Amino acid sequence: MSPRKRYWLMKSEPTDFSIDDLQRVGSEPWTGVRNYQARNFMRDDMKVGDGVLFYHSNCEVPGIYGIAEVASAAYPDPTQFQKKSKYHDPKATQEQPRWFLVDVRFVRKLDAPVSLDAIRGHVDALGEDFALIRKGTRLSVLPVTAAQWKHLLSLEPGS
């Protein structure tokens, strides 16, 4: 019996890395996560083939802009070792890395984004515990249930 597929929402500022960038390169290491809970999701829970909702944050219309998938098992984020990187961590060593990442592969862009405002209008269907709309949650990597995944994609304009 194969393991159950999981689903995630991963946030990126489009000025740093957008769904268009992912479409252009095909697959990309998800570098720079410096939150332990988000790191643990990538390191301990993500599996190749898991679904990813690609979310643009800190932009005019925050929301889900595309679909990707986890394309690799977790491995140490190389930016933690690079002194010139804004993600450098002087406490990390090759022998004891602190930060891990997965590669993410492009699947498709949405015809139009599912905005955060639209998502907030569906709290009854998504549940008050849905981390994206829960007050105080700022994680860049969030788990999504299969039901939430299905509902969020049903909000895509034209679906």
CSV table of N, CA and C in Angstrom, one decimal:
chain,number,residue,atom,x,y,z
A,1,MET,N,0.8,-1.2,0.0
A,1,MET,CA,0.0,0.0,0.0
A,1,MET,C,0.9,1.2,0.0
A,2,SER,N,0.6,2.2,-0.9
A,2,SER,CA,1.5,3.4,-1.0
A,2,SER,C,1.1,4.4,0.1
A,3,PRO,N,2.0,5.2,0.5
A,3,PRO,CA,1.7,6.2,1.5
A,3,PRO,C,0.7,7.2,1.0
A,4,ARG,N,-0.1,7.8,1.9
A,4,ARG,CA,-1.1,8.7,1.5
A,4,ARG,C,-0.4,10.0,1.1
A,5,LYS,N,-0.9,10.6,0.0
A,5,LYS,CA,-0.4,11.9,-0.5
A,5,LYS,C,-0.8,13.0,0.4
A,6,ARG,N,0.1,13.9,0.7
A,6,ARG,CA,-0.2,15.1,1.5
A,6,ARG,C,-0.2,16.3,0.7
A,7,TYR,N,-0.7,17.4,1.3
A,7,TYR,CA,-0.9,18.7,0.6
A,7,TYR,C,-0.3,19.8,1.4
A,8,TRP,N,0.2,20.8,0.7
A,8,TRP,CA,0.9,21.9,1.4
A,8,TRP,C,0.5,23.2,0.7
A,9,LEU,N,0.7,24.3,1.4
A,9,LEU,CA,0.7,25.6,0.8
A,9,LEU,C,2.0,26.2,1.2
A,10,MET,N,2.7,26.7,0.1
A,10,MET,CA,4.0,27.3,0.3
A,10,MET,C,4.0,28.8,-0.2
A,11,LYS,N,4.4,29.7,0.6
A,11,LYS,CA,4.4,31.1,0.3
A,11,LYS,C,5.7,31.6,-0.3
A,12,SER,N,5.6,32.5,-1.2
A,12,SER,CA,6.8,33.2,-1.8
A,12,SER,C,6.4,34.6,-2.2
A,13,GLU,N,7.2,35.5,-1.9
A,13,GLU,CA,7.0,36.9,-2.4
A,13,GLU,C,7.3,36.9,-3.9
A,14,PRO,N,6.4,37.3,-4.8
A,14,PRO,CA,6.6,37.2,-6.2
A,14,PRO,C,7.8,38.0,-6.7
A,15,THR,N,8.2,39.0,-5.9
A,15,THR,CA,9.4,39.8,-6.3
A,15,THR,C,10.7,39.0,-6.0
A,16,ASP,N,10.6,38.0,-5.2
A,16,ASP,CA,11.8,37.1,-4.9
A,16,ASP,C,11.7,35.8,-5.8
A,17,PHE,N,10.5,35.2,-5.9
A,17,PHE,CA,10.4,34.0,-6.7
A,17,PHE,C,8.9,33.8,-6.9
A,18,SER,N,8.5,33.8,-8.2
A,18,SER,CA,7.0,33.7,-8.5
A,18,SER,C,6.7,32.4,-9.2
A,19,ILE,N,5.4,32.2,-9.3
A,19,ILE,CA,5.0,31.0,-10.1
A,19,ILE,C,5.5,31.1,-11.5
A,20,ASP,N,5.6,32.3,-12.1
A,20,ASP,CA,6.2,32.4,-13.4
A,20,ASP,C,7.6,32.0,-13.4
A,21,ASP,N,8.4,32.3,-12.4
A,21,ASP,CA,9.8,31.8,-12.3
A,21,ASP,C,9.8,30.3,-12.2
A,22,LEU,N,8.9,29.7,-11.4
A,22,LEU,CA,8.9,28.3,-11.3
A,22,LEU,C,8.6,27.6,-12.6
A,23,GLN,N,7.6,28.2,-13.3
A,23,GLN,CA,7.3,27.7,-14.7
A,23,GLN,C,8.5,27.7,-15.6
A,24,ARG,N,9.2,28.8,-15.5
A,24,ARG,CA,10.4,29.0,-16.4
A,24,ARG,C,11.5,28.0,-16.1
A,25,VAL,N,11.8,27.8,-14.8
A,25,VAL,CA,12.9,26.9,-14.5
A,25,VAL,C,12.5,25.4,-14.3
A,26,GLY,N,11.2,25.2,-14.1
A,26,GLY,CA,10.7,23.8,-14.0
A,26,GLY,C,10.7,23.2,-12.6
A,27,SER,N,11.9,23.3,-11.9
A,27,SER,CA,12.0,22.8,-10.6
A,27,SER,C,13.0,23.7,-9.8
A,28,GLU,N,12.8,23.9,-8.5
A,28,GLU,CA,13.7,24.8,-7.8
A,28,GLU,C,13.8,24.4,-6.3
A,29,PRO,N,15.0,24.5,-5.7
A,29,PRO,CA,15.1,24.3,-4.3
A,29,PRO,C,14.4,25.4,-3.5
A,30,TRP,N,13.6,25.0,-2.5
A,30,TRP,CA,12.8,26.0,-1.7
A,30,TRP,C,13.7,26.5,-0.6
A,31,THR,N,14.7,27.4,-1.0
A,31,THR,CA,15.7,27.9,0.0
A,31,THR,C,15.1,29.0,0.9
A,32,GLY,N,15.9,29.2,2.0
A,32,GLY,CA,15.6,30.4,2.8
A,32,GLY,C,14.6,30.2,3.9
A,33,VAL,N,14.0,29.1,4.1
A,33,VAL,CA,13.0,28.9,5.2
A,33,VAL,C,13.8,28.9,6.5
A,34,ARG,N,13.5,29.9,7.4
A,34,ARG,CA,14.2,30.0,8.7
A,34,ARG,C,13.2,30.0,9.8
A,35,ASN,N,12.3,29.1,9.8
A,35,ASN,CA,11.3,28.9,10.9
A,35,ASN,C,11.3,27.4,11.1
A,36,TYR,N,11.5,27.1,12.4
A,36,TYR,CA,11.7,25.7,12.8
A,36,TYR,C,10.5,24.8,12.4
A,37,GLN,N,9.3,25.3,12.6
A,37,GLN,CA,8.1,24.5,12.3
A,37,GLN,C,8.0,24.3,10.8
A,38,ALA,N,8.2,25.3,10.0
A,38,ALA,CA,8.2,25.2,8.5
A,38,ALA,C,9.3,24.2,8.1
A,39,ARG,N,10.5,24.4,8.7
A,39,ARG,CA,11.6,23.4,8.4
A,39,ARG,C,11.2,22.0,8.7
A,40,ASN,N,10.6,21.8,9.8
A,40,ASN,CA,10.2,20.4,10.2
A,40,ASN,C,9.2,19.8,9.2
A,41,PHE,N,8.2,20.7,8.7
A,41,PHE,CA,7.3,20.2,7.7
A,41,PHE,C,8.1,19.6,6.5
A,42,MET,N,9.0,20.4,6.1
A,42,MET,CA,9.8,20.0,4.9
A,42,MET,C,10.7,18.8,5.2
A,43,ARG,N,11.4,18.9,6.3
A,43,ARG,CA,12.3,17.8,6.6
A,43,ARG,C,11.6,16.5,7.0
A,44,ASP,N,10.6,16.6,7.8
A,44,ASP,CA,10.0,15.4,8.3
A,44,ASP,C,8.7,14.8,7.7
A,45,ASP,N,8.0,15.7,7.0
A,45,ASP,CA,6.6,15.3,6.6
A,45,ASP,C,6.5,15.3,5.0
A,46,MET,N,7.2,16.2,4.3
A,46,MET,CA,7.0,16.2,2.9
A,46,MET,C,7.6,15.0,2.2
A,47,LYS,N,6.8,14.5,1.2
A,47,LYS,CA,7.3,13.4,0.4
A,47,LYS,C,7.2,13.8,-1.1
A,48,VAL,N,8.1,13.2,-1.9
A,48,VAL,CA,8.0,13.4,-3.3
A,48,VAL,C,6.6,13.1,-3.8
A,49,GLY,N,6.1,14.0,-4.6
A,49,GLY,CA,4.7,13.8,-5.2
A,49,GLY,C,3.6,14.5,-4.4
A,50,ASP,N,3.9,15.0,-3.2
A,50,ASP,CA,2.9,15.8,-2.4
A,50,ASP,C,2.6,17.0,-3.2
A,51,GLY,N,1.3,17.4,-3.1
A,51,GLY,CA,0.8,18.6,-3.8
A,51,GLY,C,1.1,19.9,-3.1
A,52,VAL,N,1.4,20.9,-3.8
A,52,VAL,CA,1.8,22.2,-3.3
A,52,VAL,C,0.9,23.3,-3.9
A,53,LEU,N,0.2,24.1,-3.1
A,53,LEU,CA,-0.4,25.3,-3.6
A,53,LEU,C,0.6,26.4,-3.5
A,54,PHE,N,0.9,27.1,-4.6
A,54,PHE,CA,1.9,28.1,-4.7
A,54,PHE,C,1.3,29.4,-4.4
A,55,TYR,N,1.6,30.1,-3.3
A,55,TYR,CA,1.0,31.2,-2.8
A,55,TYR,C,1.9,32.4,-2.9
A,56,HIS,N,1.4,33.5,-3.5
A,56,HIS,CA,2.1,34.8,-3.5
A,56,HIS,C,1.7,35.6,-2.3
A,57,SER,N,2.7,36.0,-1.6
A,57,SER,CA,2.5,36.9,-0.4
A,57,SER,C,3.1,38.2,-0.6
A,58,ASN,N,2.8,39.2,0.3
A,58,ASN,CA,3.3,40.5,0.3
A,58,ASN,C,3.3,41.1,-1.1
A,59,CYS,N,2.1,41.1,-1.7
A,59,CYS,CA,1.9,41.7,-3.0
A,59,CYS,C,0.5,42.3,-3.1
A,60,GLU,N,0.2,42.9,-4.2
A,60,GLU,CA,-1.1,43.6,-4.3
A,60,GLU,C,-2.3,42.7,-4.1
A,61,VAL,N,-2.3,41.5,-4.7
A,61,VAL,CA,-3.3,40.5,-4.5
A,61,VAL,C,-2.7,39.2,-4.0
A,62,PRO,N,-2.6,39.1,-2.7
A,62,PRO,CA,-2.0,37.8,-2.2
A,62,PRO,C,-3.0,36.7,-2.4
A,63,GLY,N,-2.5,35.5,-2.8
A,63,GLY,CA,-3.4,34.4,-3.0
A,63,GLY,C,-2.6,33.2,-3.7
A,64,ILE,N,-3.4,32.2,-4.0
A,64,ILE,CA,-2.9,31.0,-4.7
A,64,ILE,C,-2.8,31.3,-6.2
A,65,TYR,N,-1.6,31.1,-6.7
A,65,TYR,CA,-1.4,31.5,-8.2
A,65,TYR,C,-1.1,30.2,-9.0
A,66,GLY,N,-0.8,29.1,-8.3
A,66,GLY,CA,-0.4,27.9,-9.1
A,66,GLY,C,-0.3,26.7,-8.3
A,67,ILE,N,0.0,25.6,-9.0
A,67,ILE,CA,0.1,24.3,-8.3
A,67,ILE,C,1.5,23.8,-8.7
A,68,ALA,N,2.1,23.2,-7.7
A,68,ALA,CA,3.4,22.6,-7.8
A,68,ALA,C,3.4,21.2,-7.1
A,69,GLU,N,4.5,20.5,-7.1
A,69,GLU,CA,4.6,19.3,-6.3
A,69,GLU,C,6.0,19.2,-5.7
A,70,VAL,N,6.1,18.5,-4.6
A,70,VAL,CA,7.4,18.2,-4.0
A,70,VAL,C,8.1,17.3,-4.9
A,71,ALA,N,9.4,17.7,-5.3
A,71,ALA,CA,10.1,17.0,-6.3
A,71,ALA,C,11.4,16.2,-5.7
A,72,SER,N,11.6,16.4,-4.4
A,72,SER,CA,12.8,15.7,-3.9
A,72,SER,C,12.5,15.5,-2.4
A,73,ALA,N,13.3,14.5,-1.9
A,73,ALA,CA,13.3,14.4,-0.4
A,73,ALA,C,14.1,15.6,0.2
A,74,ALA,N,13.9,15.8,1.5
A,74,ALA,CA,14.5,16.9,2.1
A,74,ALA,C,16.0,16.8,2.2
A,75,TYR,N,16.8,17.9,2.0
A,75,TYR,CA,18.2,17.9,2.2
A,75,TYR,C,18.6,19.2,2.7
A,76,PRO,N,19.9,19.3,3.2
A,76,PRO,CA,20.3,20.6,3.8
A,76,PRO,C,20.2,21.8,2.8
A,77,ASP,N,19.7,22.9,3.3
A,77,ASP,CA,19.7,24.1,2.5
A,77,ASP,C,21.1,24.7,2.4
A,78,PRO,N,21.6,24.7,1.2
A,78,PRO,CA,23.0,25.2,1.1
A,78,PRO,C,23.2,26.6,1.4
A,79,THR,N,22.2,27.4,1.4
A,79,THR,CA,22.4,28.9,1.7
A,79,THR,C,22.8,29.1,3.1
A,80,GLN,N,22.5,28.1,4.0
A,80,GLN,CA,22.9,28.3,5.4
A,80,GLN,C,24.4,28.3,5.6
A,81,PHE,N,25.1,27.8,4.6
A,81,PHE,CA,26.6,27.7,4.7
A,81,PHE,C,27.3,28.8,4.0
A,82,GLN,N,26.5,29.6,3.2
A,82,GLN,CA,27.1,30.6,2.3
A,82,GLN,C,27.2,31.9,3.0
A,83,LYS,N,28.4,32.4,3.4
A,83,LYS,CA,28.6,33.6,4.2
A,83,LYS,C,28.0,34.8,3.5
A,84,LYS,N,27.9,34.9,2.2
A,84,LYS,CA,27.4,36.1,1.5
A,84,LYS,C,25.8,36.0,1.3
A,85,SER,N,25.2,34.9,1.7
A,85,SER,CA,23.8,34.7,1.5
A,85,SER,C,23.0,35.4,2.6
A,86,LYS,N,21.9,36.0,2.3
A,86,LYS,CA,21.1,36.6,3.4
A,86,LYS,C,20.5,35.5,4.3
A,87,TYR,N,20.6,34.2,3.9
A,87,TYR,CA,20.1,33.1,4.7
A,87,TYR,C,21.2,32.4,5.4
A,88,HIS,N,22.4,33.0,5.4
A,88,HIS,CA,23.5,32.3,6.1
A,88,HIS,C,23.2,32.2,7.6
A,89,ASP,N,23.6,31.0,8.1
A,89,ASP,CA,23.4,30.8,9.6
A,89,ASP,C,24.8,30.3,10.1
A,90,PRO,N,25.4,31.2,10.9
A,90,PRO,CA,26.8,30.9,11.4
A,90,PRO,C,26.8,29.7,12.3
A,91,LYS,N,25.7,29.3,12.9
A,91,LYS,CA,25.6,28.2,13.8
A,91,LYS,C,25.5,26.8,13.1
A,92,ALA,N,25.2,26.9,11.8
A,92,ALA,CA,25.0,25.7,11.0
A,92,ALA,C,26.4,25.2,10.5
A,93,THR,N,26.5,23.8,10.5
A,93,THR,CA,27.8,23.2,10.0
A,93,THR,C,27.4,22.1,9.0
A,94,GLN,N,28.3,21.8,8.1
A,94,GLN,CA,28.1,20.7,7.2
A,94,GLN,C,27.7,19.4,8.0
A,95,GLU,N,28.4,19.2,9.1
A,95,GLU,CA,28.1,18.0,9.9
A,95,GLU,C,26.8,18.1,10.7
A,96,GLN,N,26.4,19.3,11.0
A,96,GLN,CA,25.1,19.5,11.7
A,96,GLN,C,24.3,20.6,11.1
A,97,PRO,N,23.7,20.4,10.0
A,97,PRO,CA,23.0,21.5,9.4
A,97,PRO,C,21.7,21.7,10.2
A,98,ARG,N,21.3,23.0,10.2
A,98,ARG,CA,20.1,23.4,10.9
A,98,ARG,C,18.8,23.5,10.0
A,99,TRP,N,19.1,23.8,8.7
A,99,TRP,CA,18.0,24.1,7.8
A,99,TRP,C,17.9,23.1,6.7
A,100,PHE,N,16.7,22.7,6.3
A,100,PHE,CA,16.5,21.8,5.3
A,100,PHE,C,15.5,22.3,4.3
A,101,LEU,N,15.5,21.8,3.1
A,101,LEU,CA,14.6,22.2,2.1
A,101,LEU,C,14.2,21.0,1.2
A,102,VAL,N,13.2,21.2,0.4
A,102,VAL,CA,12.8,20.3,-0.7
A,102,VAL,C,12.9,21.0,-2.0
A,103,ASP,N,13.0,20.3,-3.1
A,103,ASP,CA,12.8,20.9,-4.4
A,103,ASP,C,11.3,20.9,-4.7
A,104,VAL,N,10.9,21.9,-5.4
A,104,VAL,CA,9.5,22.0,-5.8
A,104,VAL,C,9.4,22.1,-7.3
A,105,ARG,N,8.5,21.3,-7.9
A,105,ARG,CA,8.4,21.2,-9.4
A,105,ARG,C,7.1,21.9,-9.8
A,106,PHE,N,7.1,22.7,-10.9
A,106,PHE,CA,6.0,23.3,-11.5
A,106,PHE,C,5.0,22.3,-12.0
A,107,VAL,N,3.7,22.5,-11.7
A,107,VAL,CA,2.6,21.7,-12.3
A,107,VAL,C,1.8,22.5,-13.3
A,108,ARG,N,1.2,23.6,-12.7
A,108,ARG,CA,0.4,24.5,-13.6
A,108,ARG,C,0.1,25.8,-12.9
A,109,LYS,N,-0.1,26.9,-13.7
A,109,LYS,CA,-0.6,28.1,-13.2
A,109,LYS,C,-2.1,28.1,-13.1
A,110,LEU,N,-2.7,28.8,-12.2
A,110,LEU,CA,-4.2,28.9,-12.2
A,110,LEU,C,-4.6,29.9,-13.3
A,111,ASP,N,-5.8,29.7,-13.8
A,111,ASP,CA,-6.3,30.7,-14.8
A,111,ASP,C,-6.3,32.1,-14.2
A,112,ALA,N,-6.7,32.2,-13.0
A,112,ALA,CA,-6.7,33.4,-12.2
A,112,ALA,C,-6.4,33.1,-10.8
A,113,PRO,N,-5.8,34.0,-10.0
A,113,PRO,CA,-5.5,33.6,-8.6
A,113,PRO,C,-6.7,33.5,-7.8
A,114,VAL,N,-6.6,32.6,-6.8
A,114,VAL,CA,-7.6,32.5,-5.7
A,114,VAL,C,-7.1,33.4,-4.6
A,115,SER,N,-7.7,34.6,-4.5
A,115,SER,CA,-7.2,35.6,-3.6
A,115,SER,C,-7.4,35.3,-2.1
A,116,LEU,N,-6.6,35.9,-1.3
A,116,LEU,CA,-6.8,35.7,0.2
A,116,LEU,C,-8.2,36.1,0.6
A,117,ASP,N,-8.7,37.2,0.0
A,117,ASP,CA,-10.0,37.7,0.4
A,117,ASP,C,-11.1,36.6,0.0
A,118,ALA,N,-10.9,36.0,-1.1
A,118,ALA,CA,-11.9,34.9,-1.5
A,118,ALA,C,-11.7,33.7,-0.5
A,119,ILE,N,-10.5,33.4,-0.1
A,119,ILE,CA,-10.3,32.3,0.8
A,119,ILE,C,-10.9,32.6,2.1
A,120,ARG,N,-10.7,33.8,2.6
A,120,ARG,CA,-11.3,34.2,3.9
A,120,ARG,C,-12.9,34.1,3.9
A,121,GLY,N,-13.5,34.2,2.7
A,121,GLY,CA,-14.9,34.1,2.6
A,121,GLY,C,-15.4,32.6,2.7
A,122,HIS,N,-14.5,31.7,2.8
A,122,HIS,CA,-14.9,30.3,2.9
A,122,HIS,C,-14.4,29.6,4.2
A,123,VAL,N,-14.3,30.4,5.2
A,123,VAL,CA,-13.9,29.8,6.5
A,123,VAL,C,-14.8,28.6,7.0
A,124,ASP,N,-16.1,28.7,6.7
A,124,ASP,CA,-16.9,27.6,7.0
A,124,ASP,C,-16.5,26.3,6.4
A,125,ALA,N,-16.1,26.3,5.1
A,125,ALA,CA,-15.7,25.1,4.4
A,125,ALA,C,-14.3,24.7,4.8
A,126,LEU,N,-13.4,25.7,5.0
A,126,LEU,CA,-12.0,25.4,5.2
A,126,LEU,C,-11.7,25.0,6.7
A,127,GLY,N,-12.6,25.6,7.6
A,127,GLY,CA,-12.4,25.3,9.0
A,127,GLY,C,-11.6,26.5,9.6
A,128,GLU,N,-12.0,26.8,10.8
A,128,GLU,CA,-11.3,28.0,11.5
A,128,GLU,C,-9.9,27.6,11.9
A,129,ASP,N,-9.5,26.4,11.8
A,129,ASP,CA,-8.2,26.0,12.2
A,129,ASP,C,-7.2,26.0,10.9
A,130,PHE,N,-7.8,26.4,9.8
A,130,PHE,CA,-6.9,26.5,8.6
A,130,PHE,C,-5.9,27.6,8.8
A,131,ALA,N,-4.6,27.2,8.8
A,131,ALA,CA,-3.5,28.1,9.3
A,131,ALA,C,-3.4,29.4,8.5
A,132,LEU,N,-3.7,29.4,7.2
A,132,LEU,CA,-3.6,30.6,6.4
A,132,LEU,C,-4.5,31.7,6.9
A,133,ILE,N,-5.6,31.4,7.4
A,133,ILE,CA,-6.6,32.4,7.8
A,133,ILE,C,-6.7,32.6,9.3
A,134,ARG,N,-5.9,31.8,10.0
A,134,ARG,CA,-5.9,31.9,11.5
A,134,ARG,C,-5.0,33.1,11.9
A,135,LYS,N,-5.5,33.9,12.8
A,135,LYS,CA,-4.8,35.1,13.2
A,135,LYS,C,-3.4,34.7,13.8
A,136,GLY,N,-2.4,35.5,13.5
A,136,GLY,CA,-1.1,35.3,14.1
A,136,GLY,C,-0.2,34.3,13.4
A,137,THR,N,-0.7,33.5,12.4
A,137,THR,CA,0.1,32.5,11.7
A,137,THR,C,0.8,33.2,10.6
A,138,ARG,N,2.1,33.1,10.6
A,138,ARG,CA,2.9,33.7,9.5
A,138,ARG,C,3.9,32.7,8.9
A,139,LEU,N,3.6,31.4,9.0
A,139,LEU,CA,4.5,30.4,8.4
A,139,LEU,C,4.5,30.4,6.9
A,140,SER,N,5.6,30.1,6.3
A,140,SER,CA,5.7,30.1,4.9
A,140,SER,C,5.4,28.7,4.3
A,141,VAL,N,5.3,27.7,5.1
A,141,VAL,CA,5.0,26.4,4.7
A,141,VAL,C,3.9,25.9,5.6
A,142,LEU,N,2.7,25.6,5.1
A,142,LEU,CA,1.5,25.2,5.9
A,142,LEU,C,0.9,23.9,5.4
A,143,PRO,N,0.5,23.0,6.3
A,143,PRO,CA,-0.2,21.8,5.8
A,143,PRO,C,-1.6,22.1,5.4
A,144,VAL,N,-2.1,21.4,4.4
A,144,VAL,CA,-3.4,21.6,3.9
A,144,VAL,C,-4.1,20.2,3.8
A,145,THR,N,-5.3,20.0,4.3
A,145,THR,CA,-5.9,18.7,4.2
A,145,THR,C,-6.4,18.5,2.8
A,146,ALA,N,-6.7,17.2,2.5
A,146,ALA,CA,-7.2,16.9,1.2
A,146,ALA,C,-8.5,17.6,0.9
A,147,ALA,N,-9.4,17.7,1.9
A,147,ALA,CA,-10.6,18.5,1.7
A,147,ALA,C,-10.4,20.0,1.5
A,148,GLN,N,-9.4,20.5,2.2
A,148,GLN,CA,-9.1,22.0,2.0
A,148,GLN,C,-8.5,22.2,0.6
A,149,TRP,N,-7.6,21.3,0.2
A,149,TRP,CA,-7.0,21.3,-1.1
A,149,TRP,C,-8.1,21.4,-2.2
A,150,LYS,N,-9.0,20.4,-2.1
A,150,LYS,CA,-10.1,20.3,-3.1
A,150,LYS,C,-11.0,21.6,-3.1
A,151,HIS,N,-11.3,22.1,-1.9
A,151,HIS,CA,-12.1,23.3,-1.8
A,151,HIS,C,-11.4,24.5,-2.4
A,152,LEU,N,-10.2,24.6,-2.0
A,152,LEU,CA,-9.4,25.8,-2.5
A,152,LEU,C,-9.3,25.8,-4.0
A,153,LEU,N,-9.1,24.7,-4.6
A,153,LEU,CA,-9.0,24.6,-6.1
A,153,LEU,C,-10.4,24.8,-6.7
A,154,SER,N,-11.4,24.5,-6.0
A,154,SER,CA,-12.8,24.7,-6.6
A,154,SER,C,-13.1,26.2,-6.6
A,155,LEU,N,-12.3,27.0,-5.9
A,155,LEU,CA,-12.5,28.5,-5.9
A,155,LEU,C,-11.8,29.2,-7.1
A,156,GLU,N,-11.0,28.4,-7.9
A,156,GLU,CA,-10.3,28.9,-9.0
A,156,GLU,C,-11.4,29.4,-10.0
A,157,PRO,N,-11.3,30.7,-10.4
A,157,PRO,CA,-12.2,31.3,-11.4
A,157,PRO,C,-12.3,30.4,-12.6
A,158,GLY,N,-13.5,30.0,-13.1
A,158,GLY,CA,-13.7,29.2,-14.2
A,158,GLY,C,-13.7,27.7,-14.0
A,159,SER,N,-13.5,27.3,-12.7
A,159,SER,CA,-13.4,25.9,-12.5
A,159,SER,C,-14.8,25.3,-12.3
